[in-house]
Amino acid sequence: MKRIEAIIQPFKFEAVKNALKGIGIGGMTVTDVRGCGRQKGHIEFYRGVEYRIDLIPKVKIDIIVSSGQTNEVVQTILNSARTGSIGDGKIFIYDLDDAIRIRNDERGDLAI
């Protein structure tokens, strides 16, 4: 099993979610996060005062899949989240030892 963590632009979330549903991925955990990288933030003005915004809002999607689905899920996220601009995000892939469904003790692929 693999854990796929994708950090994407907030306005791309619906496109990514719908694309994942299109390939049969229905389970995911979504978190609003803030971060910085090459994008370096931006400057905003509020009541005439300049503020540097260093942490940019992003959306983090966590998906657990069987190892055989990893490439399809990653490619789907890449295709639906990419704008070609700095700040599009990152995808991280982790090995997952086990998963357990609390309700009935199912383990491994049965639990996801």
mmCIF file of N, CA and C in Angstrom:
data_model
loop_
_atom_site.group_PDB
_atom_site.id
_atom_site.type_symbol
_atom_site.label_atom_id
_atom_site.label_comp_id
_atom_site.label_asym_id
_atom_site.label_seq_id
_atom_site.Cartn_x
_atom_site.Cartn_y
_atom_site.Cartn_z
ATOM 1 N N MET A 1 0.841 -1.180 0.000
ATOM 2 C CA MET A 1 0.000 0.000 0.000
ATOM 3 C C MET A 1 0.883 1.240 0.000
ATOM 4 N N LYS A 2 0.326 2.326 -0.523
ATOM 5 C CA LYS A 2 1.039 3.600 -0.585
ATOM 6 C C LYS A 2 0.155 4.719 -0.039
ATOM 7 N N ARG A 3 0.813 5.691 0.562
ATOM 8 C CA ARG A 3 0.144 6.924 0.972
ATOM 9 C C ARG A 3 0.615 8.004 0.009
ATOM 10 N N ILE A 4 -0.314 8.633 -0.679
ATOM 11 C CA ILE A 4 0.003 9.712 -1.610
ATOM 12 C C ILE A 4 -0.474 11.005 -0.984
ATOM 13 N N GLU A 5 0.456 11.934 -0.805
ATOM 14 C CA GLU A 5 0.157 13.237 -0.225
ATOM 15 C C GLU A 5 0.397 14.278 -1.317
ATOM 16 N N ALA A 6 -0.636 14.984 -1.693
ATOM 17 C CA ALA A 6 -0.528 16.011 -2.730
ATOM 18 C C ALA A 6 -0.854 17.369 -2.123
ATOM 19 N N ILE A 7 0.022 18.324 -2.350
ATOM 20 C CA ILE A 7 -0.211 19.698 -1.908
ATOM 21 C C ILE A 7 -0.414 20.515 -3.172
ATOM 22 N N ILE A 8 -1.611 21.098 -3.306
ATOM 23 C CA ILE A 8 -2.001 21.733 -4.567
ATOM 24 C C ILE A 8 -2.568 23.135 -4.328
ATOM 25 N N GLN A 9 -2.759 23.855 -5.424
ATOM 26 C CA GLN A 9 -3.408 25.161 -5.377
ATOM 27 C C GLN A 9 -4.881 24.965 -4.984
ATOM 28 N N PRO A 10 -5.418 25.822 -4.116
ATOM 29 C CA PRO A 10 -6.816 25.658 -3.687
ATOM 30 C C PRO A 10 -7.828 25.678 -4.837
ATOM 31 N N PHE A 11 -7.588 26.505 -5.845
ATOM 32 C CA PHE A 11 -8.564 26.598 -6.934
ATOM 33 C C PHE A 11 -8.549 25.364 -7.842
ATOM 34 N N LYS A 12 -7.579 24.474 -7.683
ATOM 35 C CA LYS A 12 -7.503 23.248 -8.471
ATOM 36 C C LYS A 12 -8.117 22.050 -7.751
ATOM 37 N N PHE A 13 -8.552 22.251 -6.503
ATOM 38 C CA PHE A 13 -9.046 21.124 -5.720
ATOM 39 C C PHE A 13 -10.227 20.411 -6.371
ATOM 40 N N GLU A 14 -11.227 21.141 -6.816
ATOM 41 C CA GLU A 14 -12.414 20.501 -7.406
ATOM 42 C C GLU A 14 -12.043 19.683 -8.639
ATOM 43 N N ALA A 15 -11.148 20.206 -9.465
ATOM 44 C CA ALA A 15 -10.719 19.476 -10.661
ATOM 45 C C ALA A 15 -9.996 18.182 -10.278
ATOM 46 N N VAL A 16 -9.141 18.259 -9.277
ATOM 47 C CA VAL A 16 -8.410 17.072 -8.824
ATOM 48 C C VAL A 16 -9.371 16.063 -8.216
ATOM 49 N N LYS A 17 -10.267 16.528 -7.366
ATOM 50 C CA LYS A 17 -11.240 15.638 -6.723
ATOM 51 C C LYS A 17 -12.096 14.922 -7.763
ATOM 52 N N ASN A 18 -12.596 15.660 -8.744
ATOM 53 C CA ASN A 18 -13.430 15.046 -9.781
ATOM 54 C C ASN A 18 -12.635 14.073 -10.646
ATOM 55 N N ALA A 19 -11.386 14.395 -10.949
ATOM 56 C CA ALA A 19 -10.548 13.488 -11.732
ATOM 57 C C ALA A 19 -10.273 12.200 -10.961
ATOM 58 N N LEU A 20 -10.036 12.314 -9.659
ATOM 59 C CA LEU A 20 -9.807 11.123 -8.834
ATOM 60 C C LEU A 20 -11.074 10.271 -8.745
ATOM 61 N N LYS A 21 -12.221 10.906 -8.601
ATOM 62 C CA LYS A 21 -13.480 10.154 -8.598
ATOM 63 C C LYS A 21 -13.668 9.431 -9.919
ATOM 64 N N GLY A 22 -13.225 10.072 -11.007
ATOM 65 C CA GLY A 22 -13.337 9.480 -12.336
ATOM 66 C C GLY A 22 -12.549 8.193 -12.506
ATOM 67 N N ILE A 23 -11.493 8.007 -11.721
ATOM 68 C CA ILE A 23 -10.726 6.757 -11.799
ATOM 69 C C ILE A 23 -11.047 5.819 -10.630
ATOM 70 N N GLY A 24 -12.095 6.148 -9.877
ATOM 71 C CA GLY A 24 -12.567 5.249 -8.832
ATOM 72 C C GLY A 24 -12.004 5.493 -7.447
ATOM 73 N N ILE A 25 -11.337 6.626 -7.240
ATOM 74 C CA ILE A 25 -10.808 6.947 -5.912
ATOM 75 C C ILE A 25 -11.840 7.813 -5.202
ATOM 76 N N GLY A 26 -12.459 7.272 -4.167
ATOM 77 C CA GLY A 26 -13.480 8.013 -3.452
ATOM 78 C C GLY A 26 -13.057 8.447 -2.066
ATOM 79 N N GLY A 27 -12.076 7.752 -1.502
ATOM 80 C CA GLY A 27 -11.648 8.063 -0.151
ATOM 81 C C GLY A 27 -10.419 8.946 -0.136
ATOM 82 N N MET A 28 -10.500 10.041 0.577
ATOM 83 C CA MET A 28 -9.365 10.946 0.722
ATOM 84 C C MET A 28 -9.584 11.798 1.953
ATOM 85 N N THR A 29 -8.498 12.328 2.479
ATOM 86 C CA THR A 29 -8.561 13.293 3.563
ATOM 87 C C THR A 29 -8.029 14.603 3.019
ATOM 88 N N VAL A 30 -8.767 15.682 3.250
ATOM 89 C CA VAL A 30 -8.414 16.988 2.697
ATOM 90 C C VAL A 30 -8.220 17.972 3.838
ATOM 91 N N THR A 31 -7.110 18.717 3.773
ATOM 92 C CA THR A 31 -6.777 19.681 4.814
ATOM 93 C C THR A 31 -6.363 20.993 4.169
ATOM 94 N N ASP A 32 -6.858 22.100 4.703
ATOM 95 C CA ASP A 32 -6.372 23.411 4.283
ATOM 96 C C ASP A 32 -5.071 23.675 5.028
ATOM 97 N N VAL A 33 -4.019 23.959 4.280
ATOM 98 C CA VAL A 33 -2.701 24.186 4.870
ATOM 99 C C VAL A 33 -2.115 25.485 4.330
ATOM 100 N N ARG A 34 -1.008 25.914 4.906
ATOM 101 C CA ARG A 34 -0.279 27.085 4.429
ATOM 102 C C ARG A 34 1.183 26.688 4.333
ATOM 103 N N GLY A 35 1.871 27.198 3.312
ATOM 104 C CA GLY A 35 3.273 26.844 3.152
ATOM 105 C C GLY A 35 3.982 27.800 2.220
ATOM 106 N N CYS A 36 5.285 27.582 2.113
ATOM 107 C CA CYS A 36 6.069 28.403 1.206
ATOM 108 C C CYS A 36 7.139 27.534 0.557
ATOM 109 N N GLY A 37 7.590 27.999 -0.560
ATOM 110 C CA GLY A 37 8.626 27.315 -1.316
ATOM 111 C C GLY A 37 9.215 28.315 -2.284
ATOM 112 N N ARG A 38 9.322 27.925 -3.536
ATOM 113 C CA ARG A 38 9.860 28.832 -4.551
ATOM 114 C C ARG A 38 8.955 30.027 -4.823
ATOM 115 N N GLN A 39 7.690 29.884 -4.493
ATOM 116 C CA GLN A 39 6.736 30.955 -4.750
ATOM 117 C C GLN A 39 7.047 32.208 -3.926
ATOM 118 N N LYS A 40 7.628 32.039 -2.757
ATOM 119 C CA LYS A 40 8.136 33.120 -1.895
ATOM 120 C C LYS A 40 7.090 34.080 -1.345
ATOM 121 N N GLY A 41 5.832 33.833 -1.508
ATOM 122 C CA GLY A 41 4.818 34.718 -0.955
ATOM 123 C C GLY A 41 4.546 35.930 -1.827
ATOM 124 N N HIS A 42 3.820 36.880 -1.255
ATOM 125 C CA HIS A 42 3.479 38.096 -1.986
ATOM 126 C C HIS A 42 3.199 39.219 -0.986
ATOM 127 N N ILE A 43 2.996 40.411 -1.508
ATOM 128 C CA ILE A 43 2.735 41.580 -0.662
ATOM 129 C C ILE A 43 1.284 41.997 -0.846
ATOM 130 N N GLU A 44 0.610 42.272 0.259
ATOM 131 C CA GLU A 44 -0.761 42.781 0.241
ATOM 132 C C GLU A 44 -0.818 44.078 1.024
ATOM 133 N N PHE A 45 -1.835 44.868 0.727
ATOM 134 C CA PHE A 45 -2.037 46.126 1.441
ATOM 135 C C PHE A 45 -3.377 46.060 2.161
ATOM 136 N N TYR A 46 -3.377 46.486 3.433
ATOM 137 C CA TYR A 46 -4.603 46.548 4.217
ATOM 138 C C TYR A 46 -4.611 47.879 4.943
ATOM 139 N N ARG A 47 -5.587 48.692 4.631
ATOM 140 C CA ARG A 47 -5.726 50.034 5.211
ATOM 141 C C ARG A 47 -4.441 50.851 5.063
ATOM 142 N N GLY A 48 -3.857 50.742 3.885
ATOM 143 C CA GLY A 48 -2.676 51.535 3.577
ATOM 144 C C GLY A 48 -1.372 51.003 4.124
ATOM 145 N N VAL A 49 -1.418 49.868 4.816
ATOM 146 C CA VAL A 49 -0.203 49.285 5.396
ATOM 147 C C VAL A 49 0.184 48.063 4.567
ATOM 148 N N GLU A 50 1.454 47.959 4.266
ATOM 149 C CA GLU A 50 1.979 46.847 3.480
ATOM 150 C C GLU A 50 2.256 45.645 4.373
ATOM 151 N N TYR A 51 1.768 44.475 3.966
ATOM 152 C CA TYR A 51 2.009 43.223 4.678
ATOM 153 C C TYR A 51 2.626 42.216 3.731
ATOM 154 N N ARG A 52 3.676 41.543 4.175
ATOM 155 C CA ARG A 52 4.285 40.478 3.392
ATOM 156 C C ARG A 52 3.643 39.161 3.814
ATOM 157 N N ILE A 53 3.042 38.480 2.870
ATOM 158 C CA ILE A 53 2.401 37.191 3.118
ATOM 159 C C ILE A 53 3.390 36.105 2.688
ATOM 160 N N ASP A 54 4.031 35.470 3.666
ATOM 161 C CA ASP A 54 5.052 34.467 3.375
ATOM 162 C C ASP A 54 4.481 33.059 3.220
ATOM 163 N N LEU A 55 3.402 32.772 3.912
ATOM 164 C CA LEU A 55 2.809 31.442 3.848
ATOM 165 C C LEU A 55 1.554 31.493 2.985
ATOM 166 N N ILE A 56 1.592 30.771 1.887
ATOM 167 C CA ILE A 56 0.531 30.789 0.884
ATOM 168 C C ILE A 56 -0.470 29.669 1.176
ATOM 169 N N PRO A 57 -1.787 29.948 1.076
ATOM 170 C CA PRO A 57 -2.781 28.890 1.284
ATOM 171 C C PRO A 57 -2.672 27.802 0.211
ATOM 172 N N LYS A 58 -2.737 26.555 0.655
ATOM 173 C CA LYS A 58 -2.717 25.385 -0.222
ATOM 174 C C LYS A 58 -3.739 24.388 0.309
ATOM 175 N N VAL A 59 -3.980 23.337 -0.459
ATOM 176 C CA VAL A 59 -4.832 22.235 -0.032
ATOM 177 C C VAL A 59 -3.983 20.972 -0.051
ATOM 178 N N LYS A 60 -4.040 20.205 1.041
ATOM 179 C CA LYS A 60 -3.315 18.942 1.113
ATOM 180 C C LYS A 60 -4.324 17.803 1.020
ATOM 181 N N ILE A 61 -4.067 16.895 0.090
ATOM 182 C CA ILE A 61 -4.919 15.725 -0.107
ATOM 183 C C ILE A 61 -4.111 14.491 0.255
ATOM 184 N N ASP A 62 -4.634 13.673 1.169
ATOM 185 C CA ASP A 62 -4.007 12.403 1.531
ATOM 186 C C ASP A 62 -4.876 11.274 0.996
ATOM 187 N N ILE A 63 -4.243 10.358 0.268
ATOM 188 C CA ILE A 63 -4.953 9.228 -0.330
ATOM 189 C C ILE A 63 -4.156 7.966 -0.036
ATOM 190 N N ILE A 64 -4.837 6.916 0.389
ATOM 191 C CA ILE A 64 -4.214 5.614 0.589
ATOM 192 C C ILE A 64 -4.702 4.700 -0.524
ATOM 193 N N VAL A 65 -3.751 4.089 -1.244
ATOM 194 C CA VAL A 65 -4.115 3.222 -2.374
ATOM 195 C C VAL A 65 -3.280 1.945 -2.318
ATOM 196 N N SER A 66 -3.741 0.930 -3.039
ATOM 197 C CA SER A 66 -2.912 -0.259 -3.195
ATOM 198 C C SER A 66 -1.738 0.108 -4.102
ATOM 199 N N SER A 67 -0.649 -0.587 -3.971
ATOM 200 C CA SER A 67 0.575 -0.243 -4.706
ATOM 201 C C SER A 67 0.354 -0.198 -6.214
ATOM 202 N N GLY A 68 -0.526 -1.045 -6.721
ATOM 203 C CA GLY A 68 -0.784 -1.084 -8.161
ATOM 204 C C GLY A 68 -1.497 0.145 -8.700
ATOM 205 N N GLN A 69 -2.131 0.919 -7.845
ATOM 206 C CA GLN A 69 -2.864 2.114 -8.283
ATOM 207 C C GLN A 69 -2.015 3.378 -8.243
ATOM 208 N N THR A 70 -0.830 3.305 -7.678
ATOM 209 C CA THR A 70 -0.031 4.495 -7.408
ATOM 210 C C THR A 70 0.216 5.340 -8.650
ATOM 211 N N ASN A 71 0.721 4.733 -9.710
ATOM 212 C CA ASN A 71 1.057 5.509 -10.911
ATOM 213 C C ASN A 71 -0.159 6.187 -11.524
ATOM 214 N N GLU A 72 -1.288 5.495 -11.572
ATOM 215 C CA GLU A 72 -2.505 6.079 -12.146
ATOM 216 C C GLU A 72 -2.982 7.274 -11.320
ATOM 217 N N VAL A 73 -2.951 7.147 -9.997
ATOM 218 C CA VAL A 73 -3.386 8.236 -9.123
ATOM 219 C C VAL A 73 -2.453 9.432 -9.258
ATOM 220 N N VAL A 74 -1.143 9.189 -9.239
ATOM 221 C CA VAL A 74 -0.178 10.284 -9.366
ATOM 222 C C VAL A 74 -0.348 10.995 -10.705
ATOM 223 N N GLN A 75 -0.492 10.247 -11.781
ATOM 224 C CA GLN A 75 -0.659 10.868 -13.104
ATOM 225 C C GLN A 75 -1.953 11.669 -13.182
ATOM 226 N N THR A 76 -3.006 11.175 -12.556
ATOM 227 C CA THR A 76 -4.287 11.892 -12.526
ATOM 228 C C THR A 76 -4.145 13.214 -11.787
ATOM 229 N N ILE A 77 -3.452 13.203 -10.654
ATOM 230 C CA ILE A 77 -3.235 14.443 -9.902
ATOM 231 C C ILE A 77 -2.393 15.412 -10.719
ATOM 232 N N LEU A 78 -1.313 14.908 -11.320
ATOM 233 C CA LEU A 78 -0.455 15.773 -12.139
ATOM 234 C C LEU A 78 -1.244 16.443 -13.265
ATOM 235 N N ASN A 79 -2.037 15.665 -13.969
ATOM 236 C CA ASN A 79 -2.784 16.204 -15.114
ATOM 237 C C ASN A 79 -3.849 17.210 -14.709
ATOM 238 N N SER A 80 -4.466 17.003 -13.553
ATOM 239 C CA SER A 80 -5.571 17.881 -13.170
ATOM 240 C C SER A 80 -5.147 19.065 -12.312
ATOM 241 N N ALA A 81 -3.952 19.030 -11.717
ATOM 242 C CA ALA A 81 -3.508 20.122 -10.833
ATOM 243 C C ALA A 81 -2.513 21.063 -11.505
ATOM 244 N N ARG A 82 -1.927 20.653 -12.608
ATOM 245 C CA ARG A 82 -0.844 21.432 -13.221
ATOM 246 C C ARG A 82 -1.368 22.669 -13.950
ATOM 247 N N THR A 83 -0.735 23.822 -13.654
ATOM 248 C CA THR A 83 -0.988 25.052 -14.421
ATOM 249 C C THR A 83 0.267 25.466 -15.174
ATOM 250 N N GLY A 84 1.410 24.915 -14.774
ATOM 251 C CA GLY A 84 2.673 25.283 -15.392
ATOM 252 C C GLY A 84 3.352 26.456 -14.719
ATOM 253 N N SER A 85 2.799 26.924 -13.622
ATOM 254 C CA SER A 85 3.357 28.073 -12.906
ATOM 255 C C SER A 85 3.997 27.631 -11.599
ATOM 256 N N ILE A 86 4.905 28.472 -11.091
ATOM 257 C CA ILE A 86 5.472 28.226 -9.771
ATOM 258 C C ILE A 86 4.334 28.222 -8.759
ATOM 259 N N GLY A 87 4.375 27.268 -7.833
ATOM 260 C CA GLY A 87 3.341 27.186 -6.806
ATOM 261 C C GLY A 87 2.293 26.125 -7.083
ATOM 262 N N ASP A 88 2.466 25.337 -8.152
ATOM 263 C CA ASP A 88 1.502 24.278 -8.439
ATOM 264 C C ASP A 88 1.444 23.221 -7.352
ATOM 265 N N GLY A 89 2.530 23.026 -6.615
ATOM 266 C CA GLY A 89 2.510 22.090 -5.501
ATOM 267 C C GLY A 89 3.484 20.950 -5.661
ATOM 268 N N LYS A 90 3.295 19.949 -4.815
ATOM 269 C CA LYS A 90 4.170 18.771 -4.775
ATOM 270 C C LYS A 90 3.328 17.530 -4.500
ATOM 271 N N ILE A 91 3.894 16.379 -4.874
ATOM 272 C CA ILE A 91 3.303 15.085 -4.544
ATOM 273 C C ILE A 91 4.374 14.270 -3.836
ATOM 274 N N PHE A 92 4.010 13.687 -2.692
ATOM 275 C CA PHE A 92 4.912 12.829 -1.939
ATOM 276 C C PHE A 92 4.288 11.440 -1.863
ATOM 277 N N ILE A 93 5.119 10.412 -1.994
ATOM 278 C CA ILE A 93 4.632 9.033 -1.964
ATOM 279 C C ILE A 93 5.381 8.294 -0.851
ATOM 280 N N TYR A 94 4.619 7.667 0.036
ATOM 281 C CA TYR A 94 5.181 6.945 1.182
ATOM 282 C C TYR A 94 4.739 5.486 1.142
ATOM 283 N N ASP A 95 5.627 4.589 1.565
ATOM 284 C CA ASP A 95 5.234 3.199 1.772
ATOM 285 C C ASP A 95 4.385 3.126 3.033
ATOM 286 N N LEU A 96 3.384 2.264 3.001
ATOM 287 C CA LEU A 96 2.482 2.104 4.146
ATOM 288 C C LEU A 96 2.494 0.638 4.552
ATOM 289 N N ASP A 97 2.841 0.368 5.794
ATOM 290 C CA ASP A 97 2.954 -1.012 6.264
ATOM 291 C C ASP A 97 1.602 -1.698 6.399
ATOM 292 N N ASP A 98 0.632 -1.005 6.980
ATOM 293 C CA ASP A 98 -0.651 -1.647 7.235
ATOM 294 C C ASP A 98 -1.727 -0.593 7.416
ATOM 295 N N ALA A 99 -2.949 -1.006 7.250
ATOM 296 C CA ALA A 99 -4.122 -0.177 7.536
ATOM 297 C C ALA A 99 -5.137 -1.081 8.221
ATOM 298 N N ILE A 100 -5.846 -0.547 9.185
ATOM 299 C CA ILE A 100 -6.831 -1.328 9.931
ATOM 300 C C ILE A 100 -8.127 -0.537 10.001
ATOM 301 N N ARG A 101 -9.206 -1.165 9.559
ATOM 302 C CA ARG A 101 -10.525 -0.540 9.688
ATOM 303 C C ARG A 101 -11.004 -0.778 11.117
ATOM 304 N N ILE A 102 -11.263 0.287 11.838
ATOM 305 C CA ILE A 102 -11.626 0.186 13.245
ATOM 306 C C ILE A 102 -12.941 -0.563 13.430
ATOM 307 N N ARG A 103 -13.894 -0.341 12.541
ATOM 308 C CA ARG A 103 -15.229 -0.923 12.688
ATOM 309 C C ARG A 103 -15.210 -2.441 12.771
ATOM 310 N N ASN A 104 -14.393 -3.109 11.927
ATOM 311 C CA ASN A 104 -14.473 -4.576 11.870
ATOM 312 C C ASN A 104 -13.110 -5.272 11.787
ATOM 313 N N ASP A 105 -12.038 -4.573 12.068
ATOM 314 C CA ASP A 105 -10.686 -5.142 12.094
ATOM 315 C C ASP A 105 -10.171 -5.606 10.733
ATOM 316 N N GLU A 106 -10.775 -5.189 9.624
ATOM 317 C CA GLU A 106 -10.208 -5.530 8.318
ATOM 318 C C GLU A 106 -8.826 -4.877 8.198
ATOM 319 N N ARG A 107 -7.913 -5.579 7.533
ATOM 320 C CA ARG A 107 -6.541 -5.098 7.438
ATOM 321 C C ARG A 107 -6.094 -5.028 5.983
ATOM 322 N N GLY A 108 -5.054 -4.223 5.771
ATOM 323 C CA GLY A 108 -4.430 -4.136 4.454
ATOM 324 C C GLY A 108 -5.340 -3.515 3.420
ATOM 325 N N ASP A 109 -5.295 -4.057 2.208
ATOM 326 C CA ASP A 109 -6.101 -3.520 1.103
ATOM 327 C C ASP A 109 -7.602 -3.562 1.391
ATOM 328 N N LEU A 110 -8.047 -4.528 2.196
ATOM 329 C CA LEU A 110 -9.475 -4.593 2.553
ATOM 330 C C LEU A 110 -9.898 -3.374 3.371
ATOM 331 N N ALA A 111 -8.984 -2.793 4.110
ATOM 332 C CA ALA A 111 -9.306 -1.657 4.964
ATOM 333 C C ALA A 111 -9.393 -0.354 4.194
ATOM 334 N N ILE A 112 -8.814 -0.318 2.991
ATOM 335 C CA ILE A 112 -8.886 0.926 2.231
ATOM 336 C C ILE A 112 -9.969 0.812 1.186
#
